[in-house]
Coordinates of C-alpha atoms in Angstrom, one line a residue:
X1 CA -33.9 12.9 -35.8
X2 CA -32.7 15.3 -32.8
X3 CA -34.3 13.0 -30.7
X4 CA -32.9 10.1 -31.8
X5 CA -29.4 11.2 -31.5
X6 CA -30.3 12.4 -27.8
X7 CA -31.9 8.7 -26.7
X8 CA -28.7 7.4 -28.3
X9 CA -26.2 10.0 -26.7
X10 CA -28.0 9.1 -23.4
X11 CA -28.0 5.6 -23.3
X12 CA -24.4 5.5 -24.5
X13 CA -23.6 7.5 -21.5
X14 CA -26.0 5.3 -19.2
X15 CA -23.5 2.1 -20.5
X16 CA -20.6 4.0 -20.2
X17 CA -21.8 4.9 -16.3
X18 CA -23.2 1.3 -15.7
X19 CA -19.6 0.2 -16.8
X20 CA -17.6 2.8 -14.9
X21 CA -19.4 3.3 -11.8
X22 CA -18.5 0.1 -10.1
X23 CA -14.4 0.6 -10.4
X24 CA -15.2 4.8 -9.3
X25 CA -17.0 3.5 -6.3
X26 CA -14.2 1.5 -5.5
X27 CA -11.5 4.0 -5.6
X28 CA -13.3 6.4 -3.4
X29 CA -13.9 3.9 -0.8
X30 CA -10.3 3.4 -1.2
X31 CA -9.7 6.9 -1.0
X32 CA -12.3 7.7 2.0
X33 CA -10.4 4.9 3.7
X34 CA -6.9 6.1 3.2
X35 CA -8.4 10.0 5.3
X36 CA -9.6 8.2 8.4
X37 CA -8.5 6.6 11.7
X38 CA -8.9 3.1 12.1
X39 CA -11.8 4.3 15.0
X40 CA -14.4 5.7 11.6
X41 CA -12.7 2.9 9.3
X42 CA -14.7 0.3 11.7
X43 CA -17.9 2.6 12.6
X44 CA -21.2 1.2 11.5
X45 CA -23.0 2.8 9.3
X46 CA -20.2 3.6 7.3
X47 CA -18.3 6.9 7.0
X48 CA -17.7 8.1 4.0
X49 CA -16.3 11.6 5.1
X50 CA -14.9 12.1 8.4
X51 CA -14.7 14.7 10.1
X52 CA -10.5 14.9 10.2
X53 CA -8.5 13.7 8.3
X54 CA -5.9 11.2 9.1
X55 CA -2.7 12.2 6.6
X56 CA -0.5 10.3 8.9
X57 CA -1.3 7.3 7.2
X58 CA 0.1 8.6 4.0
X59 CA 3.3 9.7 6.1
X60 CA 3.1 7.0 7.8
X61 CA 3.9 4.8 4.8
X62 CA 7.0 6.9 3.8
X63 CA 8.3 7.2 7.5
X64 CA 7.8 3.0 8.8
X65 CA 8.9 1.3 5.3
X66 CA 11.7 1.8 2.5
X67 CA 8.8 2.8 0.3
X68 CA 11.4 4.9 -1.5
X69 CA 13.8 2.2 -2.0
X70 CA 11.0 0.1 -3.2
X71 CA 9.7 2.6 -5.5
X72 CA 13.3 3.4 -6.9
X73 CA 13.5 -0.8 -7.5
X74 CA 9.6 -0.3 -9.4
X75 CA 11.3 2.1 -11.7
X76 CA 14.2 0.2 -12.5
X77 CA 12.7 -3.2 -12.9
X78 CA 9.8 -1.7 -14.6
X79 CA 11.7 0.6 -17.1
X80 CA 13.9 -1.3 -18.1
X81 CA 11.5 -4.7 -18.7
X82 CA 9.8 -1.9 -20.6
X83 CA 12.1 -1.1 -23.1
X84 CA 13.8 -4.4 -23.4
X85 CA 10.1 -5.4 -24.8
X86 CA 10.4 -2.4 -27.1
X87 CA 13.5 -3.3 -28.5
X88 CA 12.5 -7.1 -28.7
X89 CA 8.7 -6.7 -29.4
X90 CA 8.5 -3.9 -32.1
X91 CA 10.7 -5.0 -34.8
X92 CA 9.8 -8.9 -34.1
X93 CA 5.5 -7.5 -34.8
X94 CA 6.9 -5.9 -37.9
X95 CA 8.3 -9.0 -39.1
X96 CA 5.1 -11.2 -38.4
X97 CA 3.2 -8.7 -40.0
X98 CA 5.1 -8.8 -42.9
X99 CA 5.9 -12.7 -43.5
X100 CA 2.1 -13.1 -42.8
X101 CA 3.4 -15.9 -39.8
X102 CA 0.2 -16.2 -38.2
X103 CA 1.6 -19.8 -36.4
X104 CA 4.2 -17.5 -34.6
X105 CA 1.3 -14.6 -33.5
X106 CA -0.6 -18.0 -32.5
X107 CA 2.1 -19.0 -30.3
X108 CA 3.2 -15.9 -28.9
X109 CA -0.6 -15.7 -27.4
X110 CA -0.4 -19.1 -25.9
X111 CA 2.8 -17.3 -24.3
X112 CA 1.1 -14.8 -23.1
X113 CA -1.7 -16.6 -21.9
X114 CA -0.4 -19.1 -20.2
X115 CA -0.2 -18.2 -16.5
X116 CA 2.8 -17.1 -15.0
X117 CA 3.5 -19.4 -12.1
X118 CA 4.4 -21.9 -15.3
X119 CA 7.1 -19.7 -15.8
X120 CA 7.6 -19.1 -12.0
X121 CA 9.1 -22.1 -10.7
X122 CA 11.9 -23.2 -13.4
X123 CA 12.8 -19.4 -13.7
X124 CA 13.6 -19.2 -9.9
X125 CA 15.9 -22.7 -9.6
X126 CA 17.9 -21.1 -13.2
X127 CA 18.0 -17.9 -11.1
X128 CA 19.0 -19.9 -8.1
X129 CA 21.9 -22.0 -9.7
X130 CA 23.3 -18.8 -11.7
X131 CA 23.4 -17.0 -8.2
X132 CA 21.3 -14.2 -9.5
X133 CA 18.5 -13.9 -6.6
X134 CA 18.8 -11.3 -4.8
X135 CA 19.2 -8.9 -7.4
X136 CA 16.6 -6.9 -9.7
X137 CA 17.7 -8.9 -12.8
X138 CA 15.4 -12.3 -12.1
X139 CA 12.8 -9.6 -11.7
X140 CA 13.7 -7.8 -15.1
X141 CA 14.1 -11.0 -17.2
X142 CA 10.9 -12.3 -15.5
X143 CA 8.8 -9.8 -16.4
X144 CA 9.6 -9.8 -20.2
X145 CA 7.4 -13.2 -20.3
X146 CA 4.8 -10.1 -19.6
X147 CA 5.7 -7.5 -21.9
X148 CA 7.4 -8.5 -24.5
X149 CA 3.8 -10.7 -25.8
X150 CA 2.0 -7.8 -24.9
X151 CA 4.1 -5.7 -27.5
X152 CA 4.5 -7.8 -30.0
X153 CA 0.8 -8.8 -29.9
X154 CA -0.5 -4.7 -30.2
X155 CA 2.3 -3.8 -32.8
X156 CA 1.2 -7.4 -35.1
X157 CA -2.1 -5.7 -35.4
X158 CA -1.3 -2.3 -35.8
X159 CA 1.7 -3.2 -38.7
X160 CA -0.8 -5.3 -40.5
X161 CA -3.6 -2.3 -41.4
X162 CA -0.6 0.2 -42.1
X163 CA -0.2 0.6 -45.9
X164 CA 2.6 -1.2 -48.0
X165 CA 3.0 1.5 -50.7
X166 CA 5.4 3.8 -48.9
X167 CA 7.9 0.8 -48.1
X168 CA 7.4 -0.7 -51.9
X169 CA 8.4 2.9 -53.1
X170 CA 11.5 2.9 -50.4
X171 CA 12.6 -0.7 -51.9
X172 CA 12.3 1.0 -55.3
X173 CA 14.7 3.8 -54.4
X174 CA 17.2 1.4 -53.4
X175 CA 16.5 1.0 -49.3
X176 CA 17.0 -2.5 -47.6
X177 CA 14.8 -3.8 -45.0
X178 CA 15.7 -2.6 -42.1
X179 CA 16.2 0.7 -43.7
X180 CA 12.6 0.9 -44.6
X181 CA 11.6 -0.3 -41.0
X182 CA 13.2 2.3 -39.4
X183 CA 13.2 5.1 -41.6
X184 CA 9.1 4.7 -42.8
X185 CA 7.3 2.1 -41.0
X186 CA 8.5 3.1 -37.2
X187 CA 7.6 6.6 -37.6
X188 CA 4.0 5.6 -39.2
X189 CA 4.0 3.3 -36.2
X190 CA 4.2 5.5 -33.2
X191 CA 0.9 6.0 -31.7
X192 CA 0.9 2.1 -31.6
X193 CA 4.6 1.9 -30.0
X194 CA 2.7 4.4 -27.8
X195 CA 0.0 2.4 -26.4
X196 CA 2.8 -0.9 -26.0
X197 CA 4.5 1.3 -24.1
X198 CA 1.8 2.1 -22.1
X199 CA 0.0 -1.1 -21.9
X200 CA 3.6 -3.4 -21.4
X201 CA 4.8 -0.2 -18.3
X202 CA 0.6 -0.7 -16.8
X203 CA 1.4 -4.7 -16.5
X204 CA 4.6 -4.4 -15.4
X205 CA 4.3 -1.9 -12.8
X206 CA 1.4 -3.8 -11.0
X207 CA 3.1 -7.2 -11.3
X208 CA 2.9 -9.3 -7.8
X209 CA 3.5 -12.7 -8.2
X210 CA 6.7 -12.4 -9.6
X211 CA 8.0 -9.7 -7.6
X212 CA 7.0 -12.0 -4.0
X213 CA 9.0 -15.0 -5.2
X214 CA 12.0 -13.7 -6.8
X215 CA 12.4 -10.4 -4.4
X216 CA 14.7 -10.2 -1.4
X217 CA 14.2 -7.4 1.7
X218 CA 16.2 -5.0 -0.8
X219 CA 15.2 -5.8 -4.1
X220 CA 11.3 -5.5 -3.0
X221 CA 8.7 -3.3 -5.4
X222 CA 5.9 -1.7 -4.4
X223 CA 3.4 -4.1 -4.8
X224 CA 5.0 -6.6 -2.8
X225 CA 5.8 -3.6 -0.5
X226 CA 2.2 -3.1 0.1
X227 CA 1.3 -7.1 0.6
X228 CA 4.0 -6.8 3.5
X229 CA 2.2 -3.6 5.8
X230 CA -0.8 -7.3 6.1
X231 CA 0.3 -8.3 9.6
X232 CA -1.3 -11.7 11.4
X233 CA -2.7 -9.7 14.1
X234 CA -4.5 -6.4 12.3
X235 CA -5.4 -5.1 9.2
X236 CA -4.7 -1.0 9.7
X237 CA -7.1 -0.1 6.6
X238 CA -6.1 3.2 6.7
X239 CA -2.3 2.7 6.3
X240 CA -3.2 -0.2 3.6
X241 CA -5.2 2.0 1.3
X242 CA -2.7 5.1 1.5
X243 CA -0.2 2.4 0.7
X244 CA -1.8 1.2 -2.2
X245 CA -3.0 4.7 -3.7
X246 CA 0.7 5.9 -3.4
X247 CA 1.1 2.7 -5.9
X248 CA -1.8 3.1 -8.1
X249 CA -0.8 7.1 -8.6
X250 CA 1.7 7.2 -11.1
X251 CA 0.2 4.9 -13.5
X252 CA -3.0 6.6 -13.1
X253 CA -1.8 9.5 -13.9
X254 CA 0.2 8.0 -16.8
X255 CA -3.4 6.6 -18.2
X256 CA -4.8 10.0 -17.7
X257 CA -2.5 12.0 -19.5
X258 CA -1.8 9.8 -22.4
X259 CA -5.1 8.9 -22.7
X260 CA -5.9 10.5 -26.1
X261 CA -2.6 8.8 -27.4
X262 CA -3.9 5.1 -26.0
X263 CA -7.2 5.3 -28.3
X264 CA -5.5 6.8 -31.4
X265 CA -3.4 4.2 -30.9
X266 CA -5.8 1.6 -30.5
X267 CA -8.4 3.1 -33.2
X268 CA -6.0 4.3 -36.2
X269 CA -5.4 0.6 -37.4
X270 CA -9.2 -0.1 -38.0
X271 CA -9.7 3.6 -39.3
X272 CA -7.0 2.9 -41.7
X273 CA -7.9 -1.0 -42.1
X274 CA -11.6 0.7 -42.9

C-alpha cells in the first residue's frame, strides 16, 4: 500500500513538473536576459549566467520612459474595471443562480468568448464621436467586456453549489431579497468573490489590444508601454525583458500570495456540491 501511494505521489509530481517546467524555463530565460549586456544576450552558446550583471536595464526602463505614469494609468484603469465588474458581476451571478437562467449564463459566455477586436472597432468610433479618447475611460469601459463575464461566469458557479437553507430561513424571519443577498449569501460567497477578483485584476492588468487602440502618449499602460521600447532598427533584449518582468511582478506576486485563497475558492463549490 506504501508503495502505491509513493508511485502515485511521484508521478503526480512528474505531471505537475512536465506541466510546469516549460513556463519556469521561460521565465528564467526571461530573467537571465533581463542581467546581461546585449554583448552575452547574442553570444553562442548561450549564457545563462553572466559574469556581471547589467541592472541598468532595469534603471534604464524607469529613467528613458514614463514607466511610472504608465504604471499609475495600469492601476487606475485596472482597479477600477475591477470593481466595476464586482459591483455589476456579483449580484447579476447571484441572480442567474437563483432564477436557474441558464440562456443568460449561455450568453454571457458567447460574450466572453467572442474576441475582442469585435468589440474593438464600434467601441472606438462611440468613443470617438463622444470625444472620450484620449482619456482612461474608453480603456475602463472597454475592459468590462473582460471582466465583468469573467465574474459573473465564476460567481454563477460558485452561487449555484452554496446551500439554500440559510436564505429560506432569512425569508422566513421576514428578510427580502436583497437583504438575504447581502447579509447571508455574500459573506458565504467570499472566497469565490476572491478568486473574481483575482482572475477579472490578472486579465485586466495584461490586456494589450485594447490598451494600443484606445491609448494616447499619456493614457498608455504598461503593456502597451513595453510593445513601444520594439524599435525598427534593434531589439535591446535586455531592456525588453526588464521591461516586461517590472510588468509581470505585481500580479505575480498577487498569484503567489493569494494563492491558497484562488483554490479554496475554486475547490469549495464542488466540495460543497459533493
Amino acid at each position: 500500500m506504501n508503495t502505491r501511494k509513493i508511485a502515485n505521489k511521484l508521478g503526480l509530481a512528474v505531471c505537475i513538473f512536465l506541466l510546469v517546467s516549460p513556463a519556469l524555463l521561460f521565465f528564467i530565460w526571461m530573467l537571465s536576459l533581463s542581467l546581461k549586456f546585449e554583448i552575452d544576450n547574442g553570444a553562442y552558446p548561450p549564457i545563462l549566467i553572466p559574469e556581471r550583471f547589467a541592472w541598468k536595464n532595469y534603471t534604464g526602463v524607469f529613467e528613458g520612459n514614463s514607466f511610472l505614469l504608465y504604471f499609475k494609468n495600469s492601476v487606475i484603469v485596472t482597479g477600477t474595471a475591477t470593481l466595476f465588474a464586482l459591483i455589476v458581476g456579483v449580484p447579476a451571478g447571484y441572480a442567474i443562480a437563483r432564477m436557474k437562467a441558464h440562456k443568460s449564463a449561455i450568453v454571457i459566455m458567447i460574450a466572453r468568448m467572442t474576441p475582442g477586436l469585435s468589440f474593438l472597432i464600434p467601441l472606438f468610433l462611440l468613443f470617438q464621436w463622444m470625444g472620450l479618447l484620449g482619456t482612461l475611460w474608453p480603456q475602463i469601459i472597454i475592459h468590462l467586456v473582460v471582466t465583468v463575464p469573467i465574474v459573473i461566469w465564476v460567481m454563477i458557479g460558485y452561487f449555484e453549489t452554496t446551500p439554500l437553507e440559510l436564505e429560506e430561513a432569512a425569508m422566513i424571519d421576514g428578510a427580502n431579497r436583497w437583504e438575504i443577498f447581502m447579509k447571508v449569501a455574500m459573506p458565504i460567497a467570499k472566497p469565490g468573490i476572491v478568486v473574481s477578483f483575482i482572475l477579472a485584476l490578472i486579465f485586466s492588468w495584461n490586456n494589450f489590444v485594447f490598451g494600443i487602440v484606445l491609448a494616447s502618449r499619456e493614457t498608455r499602460t504598461l503593456p502597451v508601454a513595453v510593445y513601444n521600447m520594439l524599435s525598427f532598427e534593434q531589439v535591446s533584449w535586455g531592456p525588453l525583458a526588464a521591461a516586461a518582468l517590472i510588468v509581470t511582478l505585481p500580479v505575480l506576486i498577487l498569484t503567489v500570495v493569494a494563492q491558497r485563497q484562488i483554490v479554496a475558492g475554486l475547490t469549495a463549490g464542488a466540495v460543497k456540491g459533493g
